[in-house]
Tab-separated table of C-alpha atoms in Angstrom:
chain	number	residue	atom	x	y	z
A	1	MET	CA	94.200	23.435	28.984
A	2	ALA	CA	96.449	26.048	27.383
A	3	ARG	CA	93.409	28.010	26.311
A	4	ALA	CA	92.050	27.906	29.846
A	5	ALA	CA	95.383	29.062	31.219
A	6	ARG	CA	95.311	32.062	28.885
A	7	GLN	CA	91.848	32.916	30.149
A	8	ARG	CA	92.933	32.750	33.756
A	9	ARG	CA	93.218	36.171	35.339
A	10	GLU	CA	96.440	37.547	36.710
A	11	ASN	CA	97.264	36.185	40.203
A	12	GLU	CA	94.382	33.722	40.029
A	13	LEU	CA	95.130	30.349	41.647
A	14	PRO	CA	95.533	27.575	39.012
A	15	TYR	CA	92.606	25.241	38.412
A	16	ILE	CA	91.386	22.495	36.113
A	17	PRO	CA	88.736	23.876	33.729
A	18	PHE	CA	85.555	21.793	33.603
A	19	GLY	CA	82.791	23.527	31.667
A	20	PRO	CA	81.589	26.498	33.756
A	21	PHE	CA	83.527	25.214	36.773
A	22	GLN	CA	87.081	25.635	38.045
A	23	VAL	CA	88.178	22.432	39.769
A	24	ARG	CA	90.751	22.769	42.567
A	25	LEU	CA	92.049	19.682	44.339
A	26	PRO	CA	93.540	19.428	47.848
A	27	PHE	CA	97.341	19.311	48.105
A	28	ILE	CA	97.581	20.104	44.383
A	29	HIS	CA	95.933	23.529	44.083
A	30	TYR	CA	95.713	24.477	47.757
A	31	LYS	CA	97.040	23.427	51.141
A	32	LEU	CA	95.257	22.910	54.440
A	33	GLU	CA	95.089	25.810	56.904
A	34	SER	CA	95.372	24.680	60.524
A	35	VAL	CA	93.194	27.475	61.943
A	36	GLU	CA	90.355	26.930	59.448
A	37	PHE	CA	90.639	23.198	60.052
A	38	ILE	CA	90.077	23.666	63.795
A	39	GLN	CA	87.240	26.130	63.168
A	40	GLY	CA	85.671	23.724	60.681
A	41	LEU	CA	85.842	20.861	63.172
A	42	ILE	CA	84.157	22.952	65.847
A	43	LEU	CA	81.596	24.840	63.780
A	44	GLY	CA	80.883	21.921	61.463
A	45	VAL	CA	79.148	20.040	64.244
A	46	THR	CA	76.452	22.730	64.233
A	47	ALA	CA	75.142	21.139	61.022
A	48	LEU	CA	73.436	18.678	63.372
A	49	ALA	CA	71.059	21.493	64.297
A	50	ALA	CA	69.054	20.293	61.263
A	51	VAL	CA	68.303	16.953	62.920
A	52	PRO	CA	65.208	18.173	64.871
A	53	TYR	CA	63.627	19.517	61.652
A	54	LEU	CA	64.116	16.169	59.896
A	55	GLU	CA	62.739	14.316	62.907
A	56	GLN	CA	59.698	16.516	63.503
A	57	TYR	CA	58.603	17.386	59.978
A	58	LEU	CA	59.684	14.340	57.929
A	59	GLY	CA	59.446	11.703	60.633
A	60	LEU	CA	63.050	10.480	60.358
A	61	PRO	CA	64.502	8.679	63.401
A	62	TYR	CA	67.556	10.370	64.963
A	63	GLU	CA	70.146	8.012	63.409
A	64	LEU	CA	68.666	8.394	59.923
A	65	ALA	CA	68.546	12.176	60.250
A	66	TRP	CA	72.217	12.111	61.225
A	67	SER	CA	72.988	10.138	58.036
A	68	CYS	CA	71.241	12.865	56.015
A	69	VAL	CA	73.397	15.484	57.745
A	70	ILE	CA	76.549	13.618	56.691
A	71	ILE	CA	75.429	13.564	53.046
A	72	GLU	CA	74.632	17.277	53.189
A	73	THR	CA	77.972	18.222	54.756
A	74	MET	CA	79.816	16.248	52.085
A	75	LEU	CA	78.046	18.326	49.444
A	76	TYR	CA	79.302	21.527	51.106
A	77	MET	CA	82.661	20.759	49.508
A	78	LEU	CA	81.222	21.051	45.992
A	79	HIS	CA	81.394	24.854	46.122
A	80	SER	CA	85.113	25.204	46.764
A	81	LEU	CA	85.876	22.103	44.666
A	82	LEU	CA	84.141	23.649	41.627
A	83	GLY	CA	85.458	27.203	42.023
A	84	ASP	CA	82.731	28.950	44.034
A	85	PRO	CA	84.597	31.017	46.706
A	86	VAL	CA	82.023	30.761	49.501
A	87	VAL	CA	81.243	28.858	52.667
A	88	PRO	CA	77.827	27.394	51.781
A	89	GLY	CA	75.036	26.759	54.220
A	90	TRP	CA	71.256	26.536	54.413
A	91	ILE	CA	68.527	28.870	53.196
A	92	THR	CA	67.549	29.368	56.816
A	93	PRO	CA	64.930	32.147	56.385
A	94	THR	CA	62.823	29.794	54.268
A	95	LEU	CA	62.350	27.318	57.131
A	96	PRO	CA	59.010	28.802	58.304
A	97	LEU	CA	57.681	28.774	54.720
A	98	THR	CA	58.860	25.211	54.123
A	99	ILE	CA	57.351	24.008	57.400
A	100	VAL	CA	53.971	25.573	56.577
A	101	PHE	CA	54.060	23.901	53.155
A	102	LEU	CA	54.949	20.488	54.636
A	103	GLU	CA	52.253	20.690	57.297
A	104	GLY	CA	49.695	20.724	54.509
A	105	PHE	CA	50.422	17.029	53.967
A	106	PRO	CA	50.016	14.115	56.390
A	107	LEU	CA	53.220	12.907	58.047
A	108	GLY	CA	54.615	9.934	56.155
A	109	LYS	CA	54.986	9.128	52.464
A	110	GLU	CA	52.977	12.106	51.183
A	111	ARG	CA	54.917	14.678	53.191
A	112	ILE	CA	58.280	13.244	52.148
A	113	GLN	CA	57.232	13.283	48.486
A	114	ALA	CA	56.063	16.881	48.914
A	115	MET	CA	59.499	17.771	50.298
A	116	ILE	CA	61.194	16.003	47.388
A	117	ALA	CA	59.038	17.893	44.868
A	118	LEU	CA	59.742	21.237	46.546
A	119	GLN	CA	63.495	20.695	46.639
A	120	MET	CA	63.536	19.539	43.006
A	121	LEU	CA	61.786	22.761	41.969
A	122	VAL	CA	64.227	24.824	44.021
A	123	ALA	CA	67.080	22.991	42.273
A	124	LEU	CA	65.473	23.743	38.898
A	125	SER	CA	65.296	27.457	39.801
A	126	PHE	CA	69.022	27.517	40.542
A	127	LEU	CA	69.731	25.645	37.298
A	128	ILE	CA	67.747	28.074	35.138
A	129	MET	CA	69.312	31.153	36.743
A	130	GLY	CA	72.819	29.701	36.479
A	131	ALA	CA	72.714	28.124	33.032
A	132	THR	CA	71.117	31.135	31.338
A	133	GLY	CA	73.343	33.695	33.070
A	134	ILE	CA	70.288	35.523	34.388
A	135	GLY	CA	71.477	35.047	37.956
A	136	ARG	CA	74.766	36.861	37.293
A	137	LYS	CA	73.028	39.673	35.433
A	138	LEU	CA	70.539	40.208	38.238
A	139	VAL	CA	73.298	40.368	40.865
A	140	ASP	CA	75.283	42.857	38.762
A	141	ALA	CA	72.183	44.959	38.072
A	142	VAL	CA	71.234	45.485	41.720
A	143	PRO	CA	71.759	49.188	42.645
A	144	MET	CA	74.498	49.912	45.163
A	145	GLY	CA	72.120	51.173	47.840
A	146	ILE	CA	70.152	47.920	47.750
A	147	LYS	CA	73.353	45.840	47.774
A	148	ALA	CA	74.622	47.793	50.765
A	149	GLY	CA	71.262	47.309	52.488
A	150	ILE	CA	71.447	43.539	52.042
A	151	VAL	CA	74.978	43.450	53.491
A	152	LEU	CA	74.159	45.873	56.314
A	153	GLY	CA	70.930	43.985	56.999
A	154	ALA	CA	72.867	40.746	57.312
A	155	GLY	CA	74.840	42.436	60.068
A	156	VAL	CA	71.829	43.909	61.855
A	157	THR	CA	69.837	40.679	61.784
A	158	ALA	CA	72.889	38.793	63.062
A	159	ALA	CA	73.185	41.224	65.973
A	160	VAL	CA	69.479	40.820	66.751
A	161	ASN	CA	69.945	37.045	66.690
A	162	VAL	CA	72.824	37.278	69.187
A	163	PHE	CA	70.850	39.415	71.634
A	164	SER	CA	67.473	37.706	71.283
A	165	ALA	CA	68.288	34.038	70.662
A	166	ARG	CA	71.832	33.331	71.843
A	167	MET	CA	72.472	35.468	74.922
A	168	PRO	CA	69.359	34.350	76.852
A	169	LYS	CA	70.735	30.785	76.873
A	170	ALA	CA	74.164	31.715	78.253
A	171	PRO	CA	74.466	35.524	78.632
A	172	TRP	CA	77.922	35.785	80.218
A	173	THR	CA	79.491	33.059	78.103
A	174	VAL	CA	78.156	34.454	74.820
A	175	ALA	CA	79.143	38.027	75.735
A	176	ILE	CA	82.701	37.070	76.735
A	177	ALA	CA	83.192	34.781	73.740
A	178	VAL	CA	81.979	37.400	71.246
A	179	LEU	CA	84.124	40.124	72.833
A	180	MET	CA	87.145	37.808	72.731
A	181	SER	CA	86.538	37.315	69.005
A	182	TYR	CA	86.289	41.077	68.458
A	183	PHE	CA	89.515	41.663	70.368
A	184	PHE	CA	91.523	39.104	68.403
A	185	LEU	CA	90.052	40.048	65.007
A	186	PHE	CA	89.558	43.823	65.095
A	187	ASN	CA	91.513	45.530	67.904
A	188	PRO	CA	94.273	47.704	66.328
A	189	SER	CA	96.333	47.945	69.536
A	190	PHE	CA	96.436	44.173	69.812
A	191	ALA	CA	97.330	43.974	66.105
A	192	ARG	CA	100.348	46.250	66.684
A	193	LYS	CA	101.438	44.208	69.693
A	194	ALA	CA	101.070	40.989	67.692
A	195	SER	CA	103.260	42.423	64.914
A	196	LYS	CA	106.122	42.732	67.448
A	197	SER	CA	105.618	39.447	69.301
A	198	ARG	CA	105.736	36.017	67.733
A	199	PHE	CA	103.598	34.519	70.506
A	200	TRP	CA	100.814	37.098	70.275
A	201	ASN	CA	100.939	36.960	66.491
A	202	VAL	CA	100.254	33.217	66.669
A	203	VAL	CA	97.378	33.862	69.096
A	204	ARG	CA	95.910	36.612	66.913
A	205	ASN	CA	96.086	34.432	63.816
A	206	GLN	CA	93.812	31.860	65.450
A	207	GLY	CA	90.777	34.052	64.735
A	208	VAL	CA	87.734	32.899	66.728
A	209	VAL	CA	89.323	29.635	67.901
A	210	PRO	CA	90.327	30.999	71.374
A	211	ALA	CA	86.708	32.058	71.969
A	212	GLN	CA	85.474	28.642	70.867
A	213	LEU	CA	87.883	26.852	73.192
A	214	PHE	CA	86.752	29.112	76.043
A	215	ALA	CA	83.167	28.082	75.395
A	216	ILE	CA	84.004	24.369	75.334
A	217	ILE	CA	86.458	24.161	78.237
A	218	LEU	CA	86.073	27.073	80.649
A	219	ALA	CA	82.420	28.126	80.350
A	220	PRO	CA	80.944	24.940	81.870
A	221	VAL	CA	83.507	25.022	84.711
A	222	LEU	CA	83.773	28.726	85.584
A	223	LEU	CA	80.358	30.142	84.688
A	224	HIS	CA	78.179	27.017	84.857
A	225	GLU	CA	75.891	28.372	82.126
A	226	ILE	CA	76.183	25.278	79.965
A	227	PRO	CA	76.395	21.657	81.118
A	228	LEU	CA	79.575	19.626	81.053
A	229	PRO	CA	79.747	17.485	77.915
A	230	GLN	CA	78.903	13.802	78.170
A	231	ILE	CA	81.511	12.226	75.913
A	232	GLN	CA	80.481	9.190	73.862
A	233	TRP	CA	83.078	7.147	72.017
A	234	GLY	CA	82.959	5.642	68.572
A	235	LEU	CA	81.987	6.701	65.072
A	236	THR	CA	78.717	8.200	63.901
A	237	PRO	CA	76.097	5.501	63.129
A	238	LEU	CA	75.337	5.422	59.398
A	239	SER	CA	72.107	4.179	57.797
A	240	PHE	CA	72.304	5.285	54.164
A	241	GLY	CA	70.606	2.139	52.844
A	242	TYR	CA	67.583	2.549	55.098
A	243	VAL	CA	67.293	6.242	54.141
A	244	LEU	CA	67.290	5.344	50.426
A	245	GLU	CA	64.661	2.651	50.913
A	246	HIS	CA	62.197	4.553	53.086
A	247	PHE	CA	62.722	8.285	52.494
A	248	THR	CA	63.687	8.823	48.825
A	249	ILE	CA	62.215	8.328	45.344
A	250	PHE	CA	64.059	4.997	45.116
A	251	GLY	CA	61.815	3.529	47.790
A	252	LEU	CA	58.726	5.756	47.735
A	253	GLY	CA	58.490	6.408	44.004
A	254	PHE	CA	58.554	9.673	42.067
A	255	PRO	CA	56.177	12.370	43.420
A	256	ALA	CA	52.936	12.941	41.528
A	257	TRP	CA	52.610	16.142	39.499
A	258	SER	CA	50.130	17.489	42.045
A	259	PHE	CA	52.987	17.777	44.545
A	260	PHE	CA	55.012	19.869	42.098
A	261	LEU	CA	52.074	22.167	41.349
A	262	ALA	CA	51.483	22.712	45.059
A	263	ALA	CA	55.185	23.459	45.620
A	264	ILE	CA	55.595	26.145	42.928
A	265	PRO	CA	54.819	29.182	45.174
A	266	SER	CA	57.143	27.931	47.936
A	267	ALA	CA	59.909	27.195	45.436
A	268	LEU	CA	59.719	30.692	43.943
A	269	ALA	CA	59.741	32.261	47.403
A	270	THR	CA	62.773	30.146	48.330
A	271	TYR	CA	64.781	31.375	45.346
A	272	ILE	CA	63.840	34.999	45.952
A	273	ILE	CA	65.066	34.659	49.529
A	274	ALA	CA	68.276	32.902	48.413
A	275	PHE	CA	68.990	35.653	45.862
A	276	SER	CA	70.125	38.038	48.583
A	277	ASP	CA	72.839	35.507	49.526
A	278	PHE	CA	74.385	35.831	46.063
A	279	VAL	CA	74.520	39.619	46.430
A	280	LEU	CA	76.035	39.338	49.907
A	281	ALA	CA	78.591	36.727	48.810
A	282	LYS	CA	79.804	38.873	45.936
A	283	GLU	CA	80.348	41.902	48.142
A	284	VAL	CA	82.064	39.963	50.950
A	285	VAL	CA	84.477	38.345	48.476
A	286	ALA	CA	85.129	41.655	46.691
A	287	GLU	CA	85.799	43.467	49.962
A	288	ALA	CA	88.153	40.769	51.249
A	289	THR	CA	90.179	40.490	48.050
A	290	SER	CA	90.540	44.272	47.803
A	291	TYR	CA	93.065	43.899	50.643
A	292	ARG	CA	95.052	41.235	48.761
A	293	PRO	CA	96.461	42.419	45.415
A	294	ASP	CA	98.622	39.274	45.419
A	295	GLU	CA	95.609	37.095	44.559
A	296	THR	CA	92.599	37.396	42.268
A	297	VAL	CA	89.366	35.767	43.463
A	298	ILE	CA	86.166	36.215	41.475
A	299	PHE	CA	82.672	35.388	42.666
A	300	ASP	CA	80.582	34.264	39.685
A	301	ALA	CA	76.865	34.242	40.516
A	302	SER	CA	76.098	31.902	37.599
A	303	ARG	CA	78.613	29.336	38.837
A	304	SER	CA	77.288	29.651	42.391
A	305	ASN	CA	73.745	29.063	41.104
A	306	LEU	CA	74.869	25.936	39.275
A	307	VAL	CA	76.626	24.477	42.323
A	308	SER	CA	73.544	25.261	44.435
A	309	PHE	CA	71.500	23.415	41.813
A	310	LEU	CA	73.748	20.350	42.122
A	311	ARG	CA	73.471	20.273	45.922
A	312	ASN	CA	69.689	20.629	45.999
A	313	ALA	CA	69.213	18.132	43.161
A	314	ILE	CA	71.384	15.507	44.866
A	315	MET	CA	69.721	16.023	48.248
A	316	SER	CA	66.244	15.788	46.698
A	317	LEU	CA	67.206	12.373	45.323
A	318	PHE	CA	69.145	10.886	48.226
A	319	ALA	CA	68.253	12.797	51.422
A	320	PRO	CA	65.428	15.398	51.279
A	321	TRP	CA	66.610	18.413	53.263
A	322	VAL	CA	64.103	20.640	55.064
A	323	PRO	CA	66.448	23.697	55.515
A	324	MET	CA	67.313	23.603	51.771
A	325	CYS	CA	70.849	23.982	50.388
A	326	GLY	CA	71.855	27.642	50.182
A	327	PRO	CA	74.816	29.380	48.531
A	328	LEU	CA	76.182	31.084	51.640
A	329	TRP	CA	76.777	30.799	55.358
A	330	ALA	CA	77.808	34.415	55.825
A	331	SER	CA	79.117	34.191	59.376
A	332	GLY	CA	81.236	31.143	58.493
A	333	LEU	CA	82.750	32.900	55.471
A	334	LEU	CA	83.474	36.080	57.406
A	335	THR	CA	85.517	34.250	60.055
A	336	ILE	CA	87.784	33.221	57.153
A	337	THR	CA	87.900	36.484	55.208
A	338	GLU	CA	88.810	38.508	58.291
A	339	ARG	CA	91.958	36.398	58.652
A	340	TYR	CA	92.598	36.385	54.901
A	341	LYS	CA	92.706	40.190	54.804
A	342	ARG	CA	95.745	40.201	57.091
A	343	GLY	CA	98.018	39.086	54.282
A	344	TYR	CA	99.958	36.218	52.786
A	345	LYS	CA	101.754	35.258	55.995
A	346	THR	CA	98.442	34.683	57.775
A	347	MET	CA	96.705	32.802	54.940
A	348	HIS	CA	98.584	31.976	51.748
A	349	THR	CA	95.581	31.827	49.450
A	350	TYR	CA	91.854	32.413	49.747
A	351	TRP	CA	91.169	28.851	48.638
A	352	ASP	CA	93.300	27.424	51.442
A	353	GLY	CA	90.797	28.860	53.906
A	354	VAL	CA	87.414	28.055	52.335
A	355	CYS	CA	88.412	24.594	51.111
A	356	THR	CA	89.913	23.582	54.452
A	357	PHE	CA	86.922	24.844	56.441
A	358	ARG	CA	84.322	22.708	54.720
A	359	ALA	CA	86.606	19.648	54.456
A	360	ALA	CA	86.912	19.738	58.253
A	361	THR	CA	83.119	19.954	58.525
A	362	VAL	CA	82.737	16.534	56.928
A	363	ILE	CA	85.197	15.034	59.404
A	364	SER	CA	83.536	16.690	62.384
A	365	VAL	CA	80.106	15.094	61.934
A	366	LEU	CA	81.675	11.636	61.613
A	367	ILE	CA	83.478	11.678	64.959
A	368	LEU	CA	81.079	10.899	67.806
A	369	PRO	CA	83.365	12.078	70.681
A	370	LEU	CA	83.835	15.448	68.979
A	371	VAL	CA	80.097	15.855	68.414
A	372	THR	CA	79.256	15.074	72.038
A	373	LEU	CA	82.085	17.339	73.303
A	374	ILE	CA	80.835	20.356	71.365
A	375	LYS	CA	77.063	19.816	71.520
A	376	PRO	CA	76.455	21.737	74.813
A	377	ALA	CA	78.096	24.832	73.305
A	378	PHE	CA	76.071	24.920	70.041
A	379	ALA	CA	74.237	28.127	70.939
A	380	ILE	CA	77.476	29.863	71.928
A	381	PHE	CA	79.204	28.938	68.664
A	382	PHE	CA	76.273	30.362	66.733
A	383	GLY	CA	76.548	33.476	68.903
A	384	ILE	CA	80.267	33.859	68.106
A	385	THR	CA	79.842	33.555	64.341
A	386	MET	CA	76.758	35.779	64.344
A	387	GLY	CA	78.640	38.369	66.400
A	388	VAL	CA	81.485	38.414	63.868
A	389	GLN	CA	78.946	38.688	61.044
A	390	ALA	CA	77.269	41.668	62.749
A	391	PHE	CA	80.549	43.588	63.091
A	392	ALA	CA	82.037	42.715	59.687
A	393	CYS	CA	78.841	43.188	57.647
A	394	GLY	CA	78.179	46.496	59.368
A	395	ASN	CA	81.637	47.692	58.356
A	396	ILE	CA	81.367	46.422	54.771
A	397	GLY	CA	77.802	47.644	54.220
A	398	ILE	CA	78.522	51.186	55.399
A	399	ARG	CA	81.674	51.421	53.289
A	400	MET	CA	79.789	50.289	50.199
A	401	CYS	CA	77.560	53.389	50.345
A	402	THR	CA	78.898	56.162	48.117
A	403	THR	CA	76.007	58.639	48.376
A	404	ALA	CA	73.604	59.891	51.023
A	405	ASN	CA	70.713	58.124	49.290
A	406	ASP	CA	72.666	54.854	49.280
A	407	ARG	CA	73.044	55.135	53.038
A	408	GLY	CA	69.337	55.895	53.487
A	409	VAL	CA	68.163	52.999	51.302
A	410	ALA	CA	70.606	50.642	53.013
A	411	CYS	CA	69.339	51.639	56.443
A	412	VAL	CA	65.696	51.068	55.448
A	413	ILE	CA	66.482	47.602	54.035
A	414	ALA	CA	68.500	46.676	57.116
A	415	GLY	CA	65.555	47.643	59.296
A	416	ALA	CA	63.090	45.757	57.086
A	417	LEU	CA	65.213	42.612	57.306
A	418	THR	CA	64.731	42.520	61.075
A	419	TYR	CA	60.924	42.303	60.644
A	420	PHE	CA	60.267	40.658	57.278
A	421	THR	CA	61.606	37.734	55.248
A	422	PRO	CA	64.439	38.653	52.837
A	423	GLY	CA	62.057	38.584	49.886
A	424	TRP	CA	59.692	41.182	51.393
A	425	ALA	CA	62.608	43.262	52.693
A	426	LEU	CA	64.104	43.276	49.196
A	427	LEU	CA	60.767	44.466	47.790
A	428	VAL	CA	60.692	47.279	50.377
A	429	GLY	CA	64.209	48.291	49.347
A	430	ILE	CA	63.347	48.308	45.640
A	431	ILE	CA	60.316	50.519	46.248
A	432	VAL	CA	62.323	52.986	48.350
A	433	TRP	CA	65.145	53.033	45.780
A	434	VAL	CA	62.695	53.689	42.909
A	435	VAL	CA	61.199	56.593	44.860
A	436	VAL	CA	64.481	58.292	45.768
A	437	ASP	CA	66.870	57.252	42.986
A	438	GLY	CA	64.848	55.737	40.153
A	439	SER	CA	64.587	58.901	38.073
A	440	GLU	CA	68.315	59.618	38.450
A	441	ALA	CA	69.134	56.075	37.377
A	442	VAL	CA	67.118	56.553	34.173
A	443	ILE	CA	68.933	59.829	33.439
A	444	ASN	CA	72.336	58.268	34.131
A	445	LEU	CA	71.496	55.312	31.898
A	446	LYS	CA	70.626	57.649	29.026
A	447	ASN	CA	73.846	59.614	29.547
A	448	ARG	CA	75.910	56.409	29.673
A	449	LYS	CA	74.491	55.334	26.331
A	450	LYS	CA	75.615	58.664	24.876
A	451	THR	CA	79.121	58.375	26.414
A	452	PRO	CA	79.941	54.658	26.778
A	453	GLY	CA	83.051	53.379	28.502
A	454	GLY	CA	82.701	55.117	31.883
A	455	PRO	CA	83.080	53.256	35.139
A	456	THR	CA	80.054	51.551	36.634
A	457	PRO	CA	79.019	52.224	40.235
A	458	GLU	CA	80.217	48.747	41.170
A	459	GLU	CA	83.720	49.582	39.924
A	460	LEU	CA	83.864	52.515	42.330
A	461	VAL	CA	82.933	50.627	45.498
A	462	PHE	CA	86.239	49.512	46.946
A	463	THR	CA	88.809	52.091	45.909
A	464	ALA	CA	92.002	52.937	47.718
A	465	GLU	CA	90.298	56.021	49.134
A	466	ASP	CA	87.569	53.837	50.687
A	467	LYS	CA	90.170	51.832	52.607
A	468	LYS	CA	91.240	54.931	54.538
A	469	GLY	CA	88.038	54.903	56.522
A	470	CYS	CA	84.296	54.812	56.578
A	471	CYS	CA	82.340	56.890	54.116
């Protein structure tokens, strides 16, 4: 333990070392944040959006699918528990690929075993990249223009999602809720007023909660764009035993090798798509902590790969999960980091926020009245978080660019992400970067070998000069 303490960086929150992991326990290493707890209760219910995929493509009845959701939300906590500073989520862009793969098998035992085989291979991919350190090296090796493009693209695609998928369902409610979030999070005039008023400071520190409450309480009454909730009382029905017996290897048997061979292309595509989440997570964490010299928070891509391996491996055994278990829910993390950047008085430590958020998620899916209260506003909550992601990622991605070519490459990748899957968009970005900057990178690499010890491009991203404004 003493050796681990010596290895701990300055201002890094204490932890219990456990191999490659850093274990932090509630009430010992971090405290609960009330705002993140409320946000987690509200946004956590959106995990039930996976239920239709489990029903339609694996044939699970509604109650059994809900039990799978509970298992998956419990595993969300592994990331913060083991020292990965993210809000995890699904690998959502892989859903179309996974569905096409599953539809190649008849509904029933064969399709479930195909899903198990695919998720096991995805878990193996995360394990290899995490255990060997290749995952960390790849994230560090990505050129700045491509990194900025991934971050900026996350913002652009989020904005497209708000306008194309969320606003058509409740245009006025989504617009007002997103603008409320922007006002409370980003408006400098309101920030100055809040600094002089205790009441407005409390309101401002609630982040997106006021917008969420508007969507739940006022939108159905004033705007009539969403129905009034039909409250049901009781606890969530659980059927873990039936799931184990009829939908896992313990009841159906281990998948034949033919399933694994068929799943290899889909598994590789899934990891390639998930890779961009590691790049995005690193930059979001780095940007947020650059505002807080009082605390050191490090995103380790190898550790994040290993935790993602654990989640996918466990789900493949106990509750096959069509959306897959991904390393990042960007919009969820950004609602926390935007508050964290305001300073110690708003959020004591980074881990208070991320740990509280996902702990509340587990509670939310267990409480039936809460689920039925929030369910009509699902689309609006997604719109709020996507709106915050669009604004924050746009700001971060632009500031990451240090050269004109970085800005050009980033813009091309952001555009590609609105039309292609992340894997193809990443390939487009690599090709463009090779064309415009590849030769310079080779020259710089040769010069660096001659004069070692100089700063890397990554070390120049978030300097004090950058904080003065956009590049």
